[in-house]
Tab-separated table of C-alpha atoms and ligand atoms in Angstrom:
chain	number	residue	atom	x	y	z
A	1	MET	CA	-97.988	-131.819	-25.488
A	2	ALA	CA	-99.683	-128.580	-24.422
A	3	LYS	CA	-102.049	-127.265	-27.035
A	4	GLU	CA	-100.981	-124.168	-28.877
A	5	ILE	CA	-103.197	-121.099	-28.328
A	6	ASN	CA	-104.009	-118.988	-31.385
A	7	THR	CA	-106.704	-116.647	-30.142
A	8	ILE	CA	-106.904	-115.167	-26.700
A	9	GLY	CA	-110.134	-113.718	-25.306
A	10	VAL	CA	-110.194	-111.189	-22.466
A	11	LEU	CA	-113.087	-110.109	-20.218
A	12	SER	CA	-113.589	-108.201	-17.001
A	13	SER	CA	-116.219	-109.406	-14.529
A	14	GLY	CA	-117.778	-108.511	-11.133
A	15	GLY	CA	-117.214	-104.983	-9.753
A	16	ASP	CA	-114.954	-102.850	-11.875
A	17	ALA	CA	-111.594	-101.687	-10.417
A	18	PRO	CA	-109.206	-98.933	-11.383
A	19	GLY	CA	-106.309	-100.607	-13.333
A	20	MET	CA	-108.547	-103.042	-15.232
A	21	ASN	CA	-107.822	-101.068	-18.413
A	22	ALA	CA	-104.116	-101.397	-17.803
A	23	ALA	CA	-104.572	-105.113	-17.500
A	24	ILE	CA	-106.648	-105.346	-20.672
A	25	ARG	CA	-104.034	-103.281	-22.468
A	26	ALA	CA	-101.285	-105.533	-21.396
A	27	VAL	CA	-103.206	-108.703	-22.395
A	28	VAL	CA	-104.026	-107.275	-25.858
A	29	ARG	CA	-100.481	-105.923	-26.556
A	30	THR	CA	-98.594	-108.938	-25.167
A	31	ALA	CA	-100.736	-111.379	-27.056
A	32	ILE	CA	-100.260	-109.394	-30.348
A	33	TYR	CA	-96.561	-109.251	-29.692
A	34	ARG	CA	-96.558	-113.000	-29.217
A	35	GLY	CA	-98.335	-113.427	-32.588
A	36	LYS	CA	-101.799	-114.198	-31.199
A	37	LYS	CA	-105.180	-112.837	-32.221
A	38	VAL	CA	-107.233	-111.086	-29.533
A	39	LYS	CA	-110.939	-110.906	-28.896
A	40	GLY	CA	-112.509	-108.616	-26.306
A	41	ILE	CA	-115.604	-109.956	-24.562
A	42	ARG	CA	-117.779	-107.107	-23.327
A	43	LYS	CA	-119.843	-107.142	-20.164
A	44	GLY	CA	-118.261	-110.168	-18.434
A	45	TYR	CA	-119.926	-113.583	-18.672
A	46	ASN	CA	-123.147	-111.893	-19.696
A	47	GLY	CA	-121.430	-110.606	-22.871
A	48	LEU	CA	-119.926	-114.068	-23.503
A	49	LEU	CA	-123.401	-115.665	-23.425
A	50	ASN	CA	-124.781	-112.882	-25.646
A	51	GLU	CA	-121.767	-113.158	-28.024
A	52	ASP	CA	-120.789	-109.460	-27.410
A	53	ILE	CA	-117.333	-110.143	-28.765
A	54	ILE	CA	-115.062	-107.781	-30.701
A	55	ASP	CA	-111.724	-108.157	-32.482
A	56	MET	CA	-108.989	-106.117	-30.684
A	57	GLN	CA	-105.801	-104.602	-32.116
A	58	ALA	CA	-102.942	-102.940	-30.307
A	59	LYS	CA	-104.364	-99.451	-31.184
A	60	ASP	CA	-107.665	-100.270	-29.565
A	61	VAL	CA	-106.099	-99.962	-26.130
A	62	SER	CA	-104.331	-96.688	-26.875
A	63	ASP	CA	-105.018	-93.961	-24.311
A	64	THR	CA	-106.587	-96.345	-21.832
A	65	ILE	CA	-103.939	-97.030	-19.231
A	66	GLN	CA	-104.839	-93.854	-17.283
A	67	ARG	CA	-108.598	-94.384	-17.413
A	68	GLY	CA	-110.709	-95.797	-14.569
A	69	GLY	CA	-113.462	-98.372	-15.108
A	70	THR	CA	-113.149	-100.951	-17.847
A	71	ILE	CA	-113.311	-100.385	-21.574
A	72	LEU	CA	-114.769	-103.883	-21.926
A	73	TYR	CA	-117.546	-103.056	-19.424
A	74	THR	CA	-118.365	-105.516	-16.663
A	75	ALA	CA	-121.449	-107.256	-15.275
A	76	ARG	CA	-122.599	-109.764	-12.796
A	77	CYS	CA	-124.150	-112.788	-14.475
A	78	PRO	CA	-125.916	-114.997	-11.937
A	79	GLU	CA	-126.947	-117.622	-14.547
A	80	PHE	CA	-123.247	-118.378	-15.154
A	81	ARG	CA	-123.265	-120.394	-11.916
A	82	GLU	CA	-125.361	-122.987	-13.746
A	83	GLU	CA	-123.691	-125.755	-15.767
A	84	VAL	CA	-125.939	-125.286	-18.771
A	85	TYR	CA	-124.766	-121.689	-19.174
A	86	GLN	CA	-121.089	-122.560	-18.494
A	87	LYS	CA	-121.328	-125.171	-21.356
A	88	LYS	CA	-122.971	-122.558	-23.593
A	89	GLY	CA	-120.060	-120.128	-22.765
A	90	ALA	CA	-117.463	-122.720	-23.669
A	91	GLU	CA	-119.279	-123.483	-26.956
A	92	ILE	CA	-119.375	-119.747	-27.805
A	93	CYS	CA	-115.647	-119.486	-27.109
A	94	ARG	CA	-115.039	-122.409	-29.498
A	95	LYS	CA	-117.377	-120.868	-32.081
A	96	HIS	CA	-115.331	-117.594	-32.035
A	97	GLY	CA	-112.010	-119.529	-32.112
A	98	ILE	CA	-111.158	-118.446	-28.518
A	99	ASP	CA	-108.891	-121.169	-27.170
A	100	GLY	CA	-107.322	-119.096	-24.374
A	101	LEU	CA	-109.217	-116.763	-22.015
A	102	VAL	CA	-108.049	-114.149	-19.493
A	103	VAL	CA	-110.660	-113.304	-16.810
A	104	ILE	CA	-110.062	-110.158	-14.785
A	105	GLY	CA	-112.127	-110.077	-11.594
A	106	GLY	CA	-112.485	-111.477	-8.123
A	107	ASP	CA	-113.075	-114.935	-6.594
A	108	GLY	CA	-116.580	-115.219	-8.128
A	109	SER	CA	-115.183	-114.484	-11.591
A	110	PHE	CA	-112.429	-117.086	-11.005
A	111	ALA	CA	-115.047	-119.703	-10.133
A	112	GLY	CA	-116.578	-119.034	-13.558
A	113	ALA	CA	-113.057	-119.267	-15.137
A	114	GLN	CA	-112.557	-122.614	-13.396
A	115	LYS	CA	-115.687	-123.995	-14.987
A	116	LEU	CA	-114.681	-122.842	-18.468
A	117	ALA	CA	-111.186	-124.368	-17.879
A	118	SER	CA	-112.805	-127.718	-17.081
A	119	LEU	CA	-114.754	-127.468	-20.289
A	120	GLY	CA	-111.612	-127.192	-22.413
A	121	ILE	CA	-111.003	-123.431	-22.666
A	122	ASN	CA	-107.604	-122.641	-21.326
A	123	THR	CA	-108.261	-119.980	-18.705
A	124	ILE	CA	-106.200	-117.631	-16.563
A	125	GLY	CA	-107.484	-115.303	-13.851
A	126	ILE	CA	-106.086	-111.896	-12.921
A	127	PRO	CA	-107.060	-110.490	-9.481
A	128	GLY	CA	-109.020	-107.297	-10.087
A	129	THR	CA	-111.061	-105.964	-7.117
A	130	ILE	CA	-110.836	-102.968	-4.847
A	131	ASP	CA	-111.659	-105.229	-1.909
A	132	LEU	CA	-108.219	-106.999	-1.614
A	133	ASP	CA	-110.158	-110.066	-0.591
A	134	ILE	CA	-108.556	-112.748	-2.778
A	135	ALA	CA	-106.652	-115.131	-0.537
A	136	CYS	CA	-103.894	-116.316	-2.920
A	137	THR	CA	-102.509	-112.856	-3.588
A	138	GLU	CA	-101.038	-110.025	-1.508
A	139	TYR	CA	-102.419	-107.529	-3.980
A	140	THR	CA	-105.502	-107.029	-6.080
A	141	ILE	CA	-105.694	-104.511	-8.908
A	142	GLY	CA	-107.700	-101.469	-7.798
A	143	PHE	CA	-107.032	-101.519	-4.106
A	144	ASP	CA	-104.365	-98.838	-3.998
A	145	THR	CA	-106.461	-96.351	-6.001
A	146	ALA	CA	-109.586	-97.076	-3.980
A	147	VAL	CA	-107.922	-96.639	-0.569
A	148	ASN	CA	-106.303	-93.404	-1.634
A	149	THR	CA	-109.675	-92.120	-3.003
A	150	ALA	CA	-111.340	-93.085	0.298
A	151	MET	CA	-108.493	-91.597	2.391
A	152	GLU	CA	-108.792	-88.265	0.690
A	153	ALA	CA	-112.539	-88.214	1.114
A	154	ILE	CA	-112.265	-89.133	4.761
A	155	ASP	CA	-109.709	-86.318	5.425
A	156	LYS	CA	-112.391	-83.888	4.091
A	157	VAL	CA	-115.043	-85.346	6.365
A	158	ARG	CA	-112.654	-85.081	9.218
A	159	ASP	CA	-112.168	-81.287	8.632
A	160	THR	CA	-115.870	-80.495	8.959
A	161	SER	CA	-116.253	-83.008	11.811
A	162	THR	CA	-113.557	-81.150	13.783
A	163	SER	CA	-115.047	-77.749	13.065
A	164	HIS	CA	-118.406	-78.856	14.398
A	165	GLU	CA	-116.901	-81.051	17.170
A	166	ARG	CA	-118.987	-83.920	15.852
A	167	CYS	CA	-118.763	-87.670	15.710
A	168	SER	CA	-118.615	-89.015	12.184
A	169	ILE	CA	-119.187	-92.536	10.950
A	170	ILE	CA	-117.749	-93.119	7.504
A	171	GLU	CA	-118.683	-96.286	5.723
A	172	VAL	CA	-116.275	-97.736	3.160
A	173	MET	CA	-116.639	-100.542	0.681
A	174	GLY	CA	-115.145	-104.051	0.832
A	175	ARG	CA	-118.074	-106.377	0.614
A	176	ARG	CA	-117.525	-108.935	3.435
A	177	ALA	CA	-113.872	-107.938	3.949
A	178	GLY	CA	-112.409	-105.188	6.089
A	179	TYR	CA	-109.121	-104.377	4.224
A	180	ILE	CA	-110.248	-100.926	2.936
A	181	ALA	CA	-111.601	-100.071	6.372
A	182	LEU	CA	-108.419	-101.169	8.080
A	183	TRP	CA	-106.083	-99.243	5.743
A	184	CYS	CA	-108.239	-96.059	5.810
A	185	GLY	CA	-108.749	-96.429	9.635
A	186	ILE	CA	-104.957	-96.375	10.114
A	187	ALA	CA	-104.152	-93.890	7.375
A	188	ASN	CA	-106.852	-91.449	8.444
A	189	GLY	CA	-106.078	-91.782	12.155
A	190	ALA	CA	-109.596	-92.984	13.028
A	191	GLU	CA	-110.666	-93.240	16.681
A	192	ASP	CA	-112.454	-96.521	15.917
A	193	ILE	CA	-112.248	-99.037	13.101
A	194	LEU	CA	-115.034	-101.504	12.699
A	195	LEU	CA	-114.188	-104.552	10.641
A	196	PRO	CA	-116.518	-107.492	9.953
A	197	GLU	CA	-113.676	-109.801	10.873
A	198	LYS	CA	-113.157	-108.209	14.320
A	199	TYR	CA	-116.271	-106.331	15.460
A	200	ASP	CA	-118.176	-107.907	18.315
A	201	TYR	CA	-121.239	-105.611	17.957
A	202	ASN	CA	-120.625	-104.220	21.476
A	203	GLU	CA	-121.956	-100.784	20.775
A	204	GLN	CA	-121.776	-99.758	24.385
A	205	GLU	CA	-117.985	-100.153	24.257
A	206	LEU	CA	-117.985	-97.859	21.219
A	207	ILE	CA	-120.155	-95.299	23.056
A	208	ASN	CA	-117.911	-95.447	26.159
A	209	ASN	CA	-114.878	-94.838	23.900
A	210	ILE	CA	-116.536	-91.749	22.331
A	211	ILE	CA	-117.363	-90.343	25.764
A	212	ALA	CA	-113.904	-91.000	27.138
A	213	ASN	CA	-112.220	-89.398	24.120
A	214	ARG	CA	-114.423	-86.248	24.429
A	215	LYS	CA	-113.416	-85.986	28.075
A	216	ARG	CA	-109.778	-86.214	27.039
A	217	GLY	CA	-110.356	-83.200	24.785
A	218	LYS	CA	-110.691	-84.717	21.350
A	219	LYS	CA	-112.642	-82.431	18.989
A	220	HIS	CA	-113.905	-85.137	16.708
A	221	HIS	CA	-114.448	-88.839	16.716
A	222	ILE	CA	-113.967	-90.600	13.437
A	223	ILE	CA	-115.375	-94.138	13.086
A	224	ILE	CA	-114.516	-96.062	9.954
A	225	ASN	CA	-117.179	-98.661	9.453
A	226	ALA	CA	-116.838	-101.408	6.866
A	227	GLU	CA	-119.591	-102.112	4.456
A	228	GLY	CA	-119.719	-105.705	5.775
A	229	ILE	CA	-121.062	-104.305	9.064
A	230	GLY	CA	-123.086	-101.523	7.433
A	231	HIS	CA	-126.038	-99.790	9.100
A	232	SER	CA	-124.054	-96.600	9.583
A	233	THR	CA	-127.093	-94.273	9.543
A	234	SER	CA	-128.957	-96.061	12.354
A	235	MET	CA	-125.662	-96.496	14.254
A	236	ALA	CA	-125.174	-92.745	14.044
A	237	ARG	CA	-128.693	-92.112	15.463
A	238	ARG	CA	-128.091	-94.456	18.382
A	239	ILE	CA	-124.638	-92.937	19.198
A	240	GLU	CA	-126.099	-89.389	19.119
A	241	ALA	CA	-128.885	-90.489	21.462
A	242	ALA	CA	-126.516	-92.272	23.914
A	243	THR	CA	-123.691	-89.629	23.889
A	244	GLY	CA	-125.537	-86.353	23.262
A	245	LEU	CA	-122.935	-85.586	20.546
A	246	GLU	CA	-124.057	-84.612	17.033
A	247	THR	CA	-123.268	-87.610	14.910
A	248	ARG	CA	-123.321	-87.896	11.168
A	249	ALA	CA	-122.965	-90.902	8.800
A	250	THR	CA	-121.339	-90.690	5.423
A	251	ILE	CA	-121.370	-93.599	3.064
A	252	LEU	CA	-118.637	-93.186	0.467
A	253	GLY	CA	-120.090	-95.712	-1.961
A	254	HIS	CA	-119.148	-96.091	-5.597
A	255	MET	CA	-116.811	-93.066	-5.756
A	256	GLN	CA	-114.336	-95.469	-4.255
A	257	ARG	CA	-114.392	-97.645	-7.433
A	258	GLY	CA	-113.777	-94.831	-9.926
A	259	GLY	CA	-110.977	-92.575	-10.952
A	260	SER	CA	-107.607	-92.750	-12.730
A	261	PRO	CA	-105.583	-95.716	-11.446
A	262	SER	CA	-102.519	-95.110	-9.222
A	263	CYS	CA	-99.069	-95.934	-10.412
A	264	ARG	CA	-99.105	-99.148	-8.355
A	265	ASP	CA	-102.358	-100.271	-9.950
A	266	ARG	CA	-101.152	-99.506	-13.492
A	267	MET	CA	-97.841	-101.251	-12.862
A	268	THR	CA	-99.290	-104.387	-11.220
A	269	ALA	CA	-102.017	-104.660	-13.871
A	270	SER	CA	-99.519	-104.368	-16.657
A	271	VAL	CA	-97.191	-107.043	-15.330
A	272	MET	CA	-100.131	-109.352	-14.439
A	273	GLY	CA	-101.733	-108.910	-17.892
A	274	ALA	CA	-98.484	-109.857	-19.663
A	275	TYR	CA	-97.895	-112.745	-17.264
A	276	ALA	CA	-101.375	-114.163	-17.901
A	277	VAL	CA	-100.732	-114.190	-21.686
A	278	ASP	CA	-97.370	-115.809	-21.186
A	279	LEU	CA	-98.975	-118.590	-19.117
A	280	LEU	CA	-101.418	-119.217	-21.945
A	281	CYS	CA	-98.581	-119.263	-24.479
A	282	LYS	CA	-96.862	-121.913	-22.297
A	283	GLY	CA	-100.023	-124.023	-22.560
A	284	GLU	CA	-101.078	-123.403	-18.896
A	285	ASN	CA	-104.689	-123.705	-17.920
A	286	ASN	CA	-106.852	-123.008	-14.735
A	287	ARG	CA	-104.279	-120.703	-13.219
A	288	VAL	CA	-104.581	-117.413	-11.366
A	289	VAL	CA	-101.802	-114.779	-11.344
A	290	ALA	CA	-100.824	-113.540	-7.881
A	291	LEU	CA	-98.319	-111.425	-5.971
A	292	LYS	CA	-96.430	-113.385	-3.289
A	293	ASN	CA	-93.565	-111.881	-1.274
A	294	GLY	CA	-93.349	-109.182	-3.920
A	295	GLU	CA	-92.919	-111.649	-6.748
A	296	TYR	CA	-95.422	-112.456	-9.537
A	297	VAL	CA	-96.424	-116.125	-9.262
A	298	ASP	CA	-99.344	-118.290	-10.369
A	299	TYR	CA	-101.568	-120.878	-8.615
A	300	ASP	CA	-104.054	-123.529	-9.731
A	301	ILE	CA	-107.496	-121.843	-9.502
A	302	ASP	CA	-108.865	-124.741	-7.389
A	303	GLU	CA	-106.025	-124.301	-4.915
A	304	ALA	CA	-106.351	-120.496	-4.964
A	305	LEU	CA	-110.069	-120.585	-4.266
A	306	ALA	CA	-109.525	-122.941	-1.295
A	307	MET	CA	-107.050	-120.576	0.334
A	308	LYS	CA	-107.984	-118.386	3.365
A	309	LYS	CA	-106.909	-114.899	4.194
A	310	SER	CA	-107.260	-112.967	7.362
A	311	ILE	CA	-106.829	-109.465	8.709
A	312	SER	CA	-103.555	-109.010	10.642
A	313	ASP	CA	-104.194	-108.902	14.360
A	314	TYR	CA	-101.122	-106.776	14.802
A	315	GLN	CA	-102.198	-104.163	12.222
A	316	PHE	CA	-105.629	-103.989	13.848
A	317	GLU	CA	-103.987	-103.545	17.265
A	318	VAL	CA	-101.810	-100.766	15.865
A	319	GLY	CA	-104.907	-98.981	14.561
A	320	LYS	CA	-106.371	-99.084	18.078
A	321	LEU	CA	-103.269	-98.012	19.908
A	322	LEU	CA	-102.542	-95.119	17.673
A	323	SER	CA	-105.973	-93.610	18.273
A	324	ILE	CA	-105.365	-92.764	21.977
B	1	ADP	P1	-116.090	-111.006	-8.121
B	1	ADP	O1	-115.555	-111.643	-9.347
B	1	ADP	O2	-115.622	-109.665	-7.881
B	1	ADP	O3	-115.956	-111.878	-6.869
B	1	ADP	P2	-118.928	-111.772	-8.233
B	1	ADP	O4	-118.845	-112.608	-6.979
B	1	ADP	O5	-120.126	-110.893	-8.373
B	1	ADP	O6	-117.688	-110.806	-8.316
B	1	ADP	O7	-118.781	-112.746	-9.427
B	1	ADP	C1	-118.728	-112.206	-10.749
B	1	ADP	C2	-119.435	-113.162	-11.693
B	1	ADP	O8	-118.706	-114.403	-11.760
B	1	ADP	C3	-120.822	-113.555	-11.292
B	1	ADP	O9	-121.750	-112.598	-11.684
B	1	ADP	C4	-120.994	-114.836	-12.127
B	1	ADP	O10	-121.166	-114.525	-13.442
B	1	ADP	C5	-119.609	-115.442	-12.000
B	1	ADP	N1	-119.580	-116.425	-10.906
B	1	ADP	C6	-119.583	-116.156	-9.569
B	1	ADP	N2	-119.564	-117.339	-8.846
B	1	ADP	C7	-119.590	-118.341	-9.727
B	1	ADP	C8	-119.621	-119.766	-9.699
B	1	ADP	N3	-119.619	-120.366	-8.464
B	1	ADP	N4	-119.597	-120.511	-10.772
B	1	ADP	C9	-119.614	-119.859	-12.001
B	1	ADP	N5	-119.613	-118.545	-12.192
B	1	ADP	C10	-119.590	-117.778	-11.100
B	2	F6P	O1	-116.361	-105.965	-5.096
B	2	F6P	C1	-116.302	-104.642	-5.245
B	2	F6P	C2	-117.458	-103.875	-4.603
B	2	F6P	O2	-117.362	-102.493	-4.805
B	2	F6P	C3	-117.657	-104.205	-3.122
B	2	F6P	O3	-116.813	-103.445	-2.290
B	2	F6P	C4	-119.125	-103.837	-2.987
B	2	F6P	O4	-119.655	-104.625	-1.891
B	2	F6P	C5	-119.731	-104.281	-4.269
B	2	F6P	O5	-118.679	-104.297	-5.182
B	2	F6P	C6	-120.759	-103.364	-4.728
B	2	F6P	O6	-121.331	-103.871	-5.900
B	2	F6P	P1	-122.360	-103.070	-6.881
B	2	F6P	O7	-121.543	-102.181	-7.762
B	2	F6P	O8	-123.074	-104.163	-7.614
B	2	F6P	O9	-123.278	-102.281	-5.971
């Protein structure tokens, strides 16, 4: 017999992502609708260890679906990787009557959830990260808003780059993954897209491409560089020295993480939040909610964390061929 859950805790962890509030709202309201109590844990695992825990009612999430960031705040909590703190976290959940927990975050946050699950707290993960780097799911909450924010910013850089006939390197986020760079590279019509998964660090090839494009009459040369490669400023200096073309580097940074979530992020977050609560109500534990072939599904966290994801060779190829 699966144990009945009475009180559901919810926290956001790792980097924030637009749509996390929509997920929190869905968890709170679905849980209350199903007759459960809800506790919000502020500042991720840090807040759990510090017992920064609040009671939440349906009205506490009013007027939040359209807001970026996370009303529960978030944090990185390195000590939660240690067993002693994981045990302390599980004890604190028990002390506050939290017998089901929803963790909104990325792979790192799921690893923490997995530990709590093994310590007797029924735990469900919801993929929330702008990076799209969670293997078990086609979609992660925040990605759509982030790529649209980045795309609009890159369009603006492109305008000034064309006016000055410059080369521009624009660095986008993504940690070790190149999904934001690939999507913006294609959507912004970049001349070069540098992804950690694909880049061979052959800068001479990049330089030759810039020179060849200029000879063909291109007025600008946009390079989208992924954070996982980085070093955009020094790369710009080397390109300017080798090509004689004025080259500027722009690092978009944290602006990509903020802003009002897109419709896709609000919708996905709302369904995933409700789905997570329904899994807990069915007595499920150690699961992560995912989108697979357009359907909402769930996987065992151990299985999810062992999955691998890769950048599509075809999409990367398309990005290259469209830049001729
Ligand atoms: P994300 O969840 O976006 O991948 P992080 O990798 O920064 O972000 O992880 C968020 C938090 O999850 C960490 O600060 C830590 O508290 C927790 N965490 C990460 N890895 C583990 C792990 N192996 N075991 C337990 N907790 C972890
Ligand atoms: O995981 C989201 C993300 O924005 C990554 O793209 C980036 O590498 C990282 O978080 C930045 O983290 P911080 O906000 O701690 O600088």
